[in-house]
PDB file of C-alpha atoms in Angstrom:
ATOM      1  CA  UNK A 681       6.514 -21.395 -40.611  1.00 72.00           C
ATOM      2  CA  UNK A 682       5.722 -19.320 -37.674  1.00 80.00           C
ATOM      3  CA  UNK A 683       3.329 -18.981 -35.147  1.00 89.00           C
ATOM      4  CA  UNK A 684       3.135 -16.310 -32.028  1.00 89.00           C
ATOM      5  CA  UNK A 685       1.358 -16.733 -28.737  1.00 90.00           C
ATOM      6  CA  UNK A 686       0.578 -13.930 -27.149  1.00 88.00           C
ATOM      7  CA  UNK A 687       1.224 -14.379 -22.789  1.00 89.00           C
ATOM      8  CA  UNK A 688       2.694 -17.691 -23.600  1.00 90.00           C
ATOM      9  CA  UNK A 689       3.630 -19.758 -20.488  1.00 92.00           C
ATOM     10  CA  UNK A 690       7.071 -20.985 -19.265  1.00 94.00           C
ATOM     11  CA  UNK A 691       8.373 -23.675 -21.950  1.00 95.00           C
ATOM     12  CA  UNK A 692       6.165 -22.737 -24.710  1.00 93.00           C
ATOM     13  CA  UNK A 693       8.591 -21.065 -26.843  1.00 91.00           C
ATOM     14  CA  UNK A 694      10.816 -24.157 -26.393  1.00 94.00           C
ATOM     15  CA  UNK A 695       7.327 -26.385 -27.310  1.00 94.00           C
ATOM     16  CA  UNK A 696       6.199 -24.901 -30.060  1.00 91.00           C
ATOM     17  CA  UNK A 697      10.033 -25.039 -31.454  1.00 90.00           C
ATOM     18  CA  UNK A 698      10.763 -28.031 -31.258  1.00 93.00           C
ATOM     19  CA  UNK A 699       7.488 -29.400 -33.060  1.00 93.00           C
ATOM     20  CA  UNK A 700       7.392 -27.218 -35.616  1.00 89.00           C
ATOM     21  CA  UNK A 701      10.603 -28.254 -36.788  1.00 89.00           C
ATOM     22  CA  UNK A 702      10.128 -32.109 -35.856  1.00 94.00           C
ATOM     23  CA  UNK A 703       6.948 -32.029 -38.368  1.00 91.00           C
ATOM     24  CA  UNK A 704       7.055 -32.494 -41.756  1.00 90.00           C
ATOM     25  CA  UNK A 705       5.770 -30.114 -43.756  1.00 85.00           C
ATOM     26  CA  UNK A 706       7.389 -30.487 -47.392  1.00 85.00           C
ATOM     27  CA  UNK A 707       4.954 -30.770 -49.833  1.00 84.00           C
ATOM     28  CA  UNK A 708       2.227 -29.118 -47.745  1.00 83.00           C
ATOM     29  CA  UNK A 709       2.146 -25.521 -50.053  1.00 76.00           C
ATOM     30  CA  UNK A 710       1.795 -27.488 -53.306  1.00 79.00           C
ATOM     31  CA  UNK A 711      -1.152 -30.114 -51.373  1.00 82.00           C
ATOM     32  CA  UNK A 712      -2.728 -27.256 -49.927  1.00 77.00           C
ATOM     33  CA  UNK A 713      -2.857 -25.757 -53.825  1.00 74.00           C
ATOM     34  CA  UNK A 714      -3.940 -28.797 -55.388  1.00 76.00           C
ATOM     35  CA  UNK A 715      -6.768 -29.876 -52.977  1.00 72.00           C
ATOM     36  CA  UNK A 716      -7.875 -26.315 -53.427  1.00 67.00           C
ATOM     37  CA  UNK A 717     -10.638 -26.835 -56.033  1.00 57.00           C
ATOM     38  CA  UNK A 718     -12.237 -23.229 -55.806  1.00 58.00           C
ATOM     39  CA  UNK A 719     -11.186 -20.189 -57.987  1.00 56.00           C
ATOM     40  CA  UNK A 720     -10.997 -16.962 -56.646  1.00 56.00           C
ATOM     41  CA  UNK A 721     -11.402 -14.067 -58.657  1.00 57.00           C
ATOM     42  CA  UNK A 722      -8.866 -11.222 -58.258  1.00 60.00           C
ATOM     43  CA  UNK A 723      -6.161 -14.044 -56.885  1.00 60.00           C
ATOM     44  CA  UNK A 724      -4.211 -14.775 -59.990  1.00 59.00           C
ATOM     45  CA  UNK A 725      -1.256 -16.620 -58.020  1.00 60.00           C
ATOM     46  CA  UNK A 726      -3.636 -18.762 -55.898  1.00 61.00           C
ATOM     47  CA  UNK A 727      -1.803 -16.936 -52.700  1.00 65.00           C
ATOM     48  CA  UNK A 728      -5.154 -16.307 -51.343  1.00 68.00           C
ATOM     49  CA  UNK A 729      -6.821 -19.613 -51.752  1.00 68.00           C
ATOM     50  CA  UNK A 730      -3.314 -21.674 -50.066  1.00 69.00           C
ATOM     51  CA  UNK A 731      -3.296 -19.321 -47.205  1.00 72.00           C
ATOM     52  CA  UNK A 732      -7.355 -20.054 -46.470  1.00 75.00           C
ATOM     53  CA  UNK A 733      -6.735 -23.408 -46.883  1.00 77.00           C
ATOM     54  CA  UNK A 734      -4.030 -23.511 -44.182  1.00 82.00           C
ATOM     55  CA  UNK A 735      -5.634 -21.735 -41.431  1.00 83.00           C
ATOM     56  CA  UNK A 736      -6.748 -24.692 -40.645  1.00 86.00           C
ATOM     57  CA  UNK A 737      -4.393 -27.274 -40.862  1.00 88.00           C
ATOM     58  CA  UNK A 738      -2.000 -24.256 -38.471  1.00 89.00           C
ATOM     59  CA  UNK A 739      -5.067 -24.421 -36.082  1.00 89.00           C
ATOM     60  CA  UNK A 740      -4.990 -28.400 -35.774  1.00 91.00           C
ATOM     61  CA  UNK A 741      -1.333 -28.598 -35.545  1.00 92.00           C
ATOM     62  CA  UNK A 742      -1.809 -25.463 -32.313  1.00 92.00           C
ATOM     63  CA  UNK A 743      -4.418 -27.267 -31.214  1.00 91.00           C
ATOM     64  CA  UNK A 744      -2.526 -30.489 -30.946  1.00 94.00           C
ATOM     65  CA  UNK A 745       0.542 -28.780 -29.459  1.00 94.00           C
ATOM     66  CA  UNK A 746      -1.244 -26.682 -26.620  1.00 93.00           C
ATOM     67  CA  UNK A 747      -5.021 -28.234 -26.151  1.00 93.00           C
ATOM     68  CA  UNK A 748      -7.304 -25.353 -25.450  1.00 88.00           C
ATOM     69  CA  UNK A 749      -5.377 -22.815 -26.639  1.00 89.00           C
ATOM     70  CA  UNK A 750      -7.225 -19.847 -28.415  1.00 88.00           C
ATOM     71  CA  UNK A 751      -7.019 -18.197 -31.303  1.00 86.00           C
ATOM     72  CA  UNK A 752      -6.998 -13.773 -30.704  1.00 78.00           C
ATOM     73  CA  UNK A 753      -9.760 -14.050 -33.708  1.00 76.00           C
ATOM     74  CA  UNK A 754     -11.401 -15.809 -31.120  1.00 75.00           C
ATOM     75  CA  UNK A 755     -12.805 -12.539 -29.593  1.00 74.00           C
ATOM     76  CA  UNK A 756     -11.341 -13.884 -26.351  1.00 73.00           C
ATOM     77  CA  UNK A 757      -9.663 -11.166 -23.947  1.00 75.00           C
ATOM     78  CA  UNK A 758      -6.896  -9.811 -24.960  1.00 73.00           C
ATOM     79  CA  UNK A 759      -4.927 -10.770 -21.352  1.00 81.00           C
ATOM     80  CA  UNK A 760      -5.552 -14.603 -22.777  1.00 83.00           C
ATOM     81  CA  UNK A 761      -3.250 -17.104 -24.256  1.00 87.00           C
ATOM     82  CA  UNK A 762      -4.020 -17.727 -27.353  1.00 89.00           C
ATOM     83  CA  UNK A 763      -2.094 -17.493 -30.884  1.00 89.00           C
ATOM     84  CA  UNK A 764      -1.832 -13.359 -32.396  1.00 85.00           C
ATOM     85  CA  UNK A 765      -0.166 -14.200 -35.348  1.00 84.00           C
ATOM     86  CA  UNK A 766       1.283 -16.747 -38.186  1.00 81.00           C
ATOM     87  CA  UNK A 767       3.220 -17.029 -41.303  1.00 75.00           C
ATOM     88  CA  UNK A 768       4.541 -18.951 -43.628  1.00 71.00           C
ATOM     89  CA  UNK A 769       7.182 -19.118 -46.221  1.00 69.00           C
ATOM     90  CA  UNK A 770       7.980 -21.011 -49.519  1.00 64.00           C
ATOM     91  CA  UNK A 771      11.376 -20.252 -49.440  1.00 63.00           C
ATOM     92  CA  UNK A 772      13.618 -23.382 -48.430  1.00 61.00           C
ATOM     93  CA  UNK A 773      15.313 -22.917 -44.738  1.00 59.00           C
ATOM     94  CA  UNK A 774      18.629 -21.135 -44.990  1.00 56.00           C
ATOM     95  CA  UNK A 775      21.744 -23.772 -43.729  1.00 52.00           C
TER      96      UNK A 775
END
């Protein structure tokens, strides 16, 4: 998992760090998949459908991290904190 802040403030990097990694988030792909009770057409490997379905579960956990914090969807200016970017991987960490 990753997640970029655009103009983030002194510490943030650090923040944001440390509680993604301190969260758990095995299991999450597969709960995201199965909770998922819409079919879309065109998305064969259900890619599409997991990655709607955790937008928001990403903008919670920001949210809870750094209150107030935007997202650049937002239409908020572009000078703004606020989150430009995520993704995500199924691929186990690398030790």
């Amino acid at each position: 998992m990753w997640i970029e802040l655009r103009h983030p403030q002194p510490g943030d990097r650090s923040i944001l760090d440390q509680t993604i990694v301190a969260r758990d988030w095995s299991g999450l792909g597969q709960q995201l998949y199965d909770d998922s009770d819409h079919l879309m057409t065109g998305d064969a490997d259900d890619e599409t459908r997991v990655t709607s379905s955790l937008t928001p579960v990403l903008q919670e956990f920001v949210g809870e991290t750094f209150p107030g914090v935007h997202w650049l969807s937002d239409g908020i200016e572009t000078t703004d904190r606020a989150v430009d970017a995520w993704g995500m991987t199924c691929l186990p960490e690398a030790r």
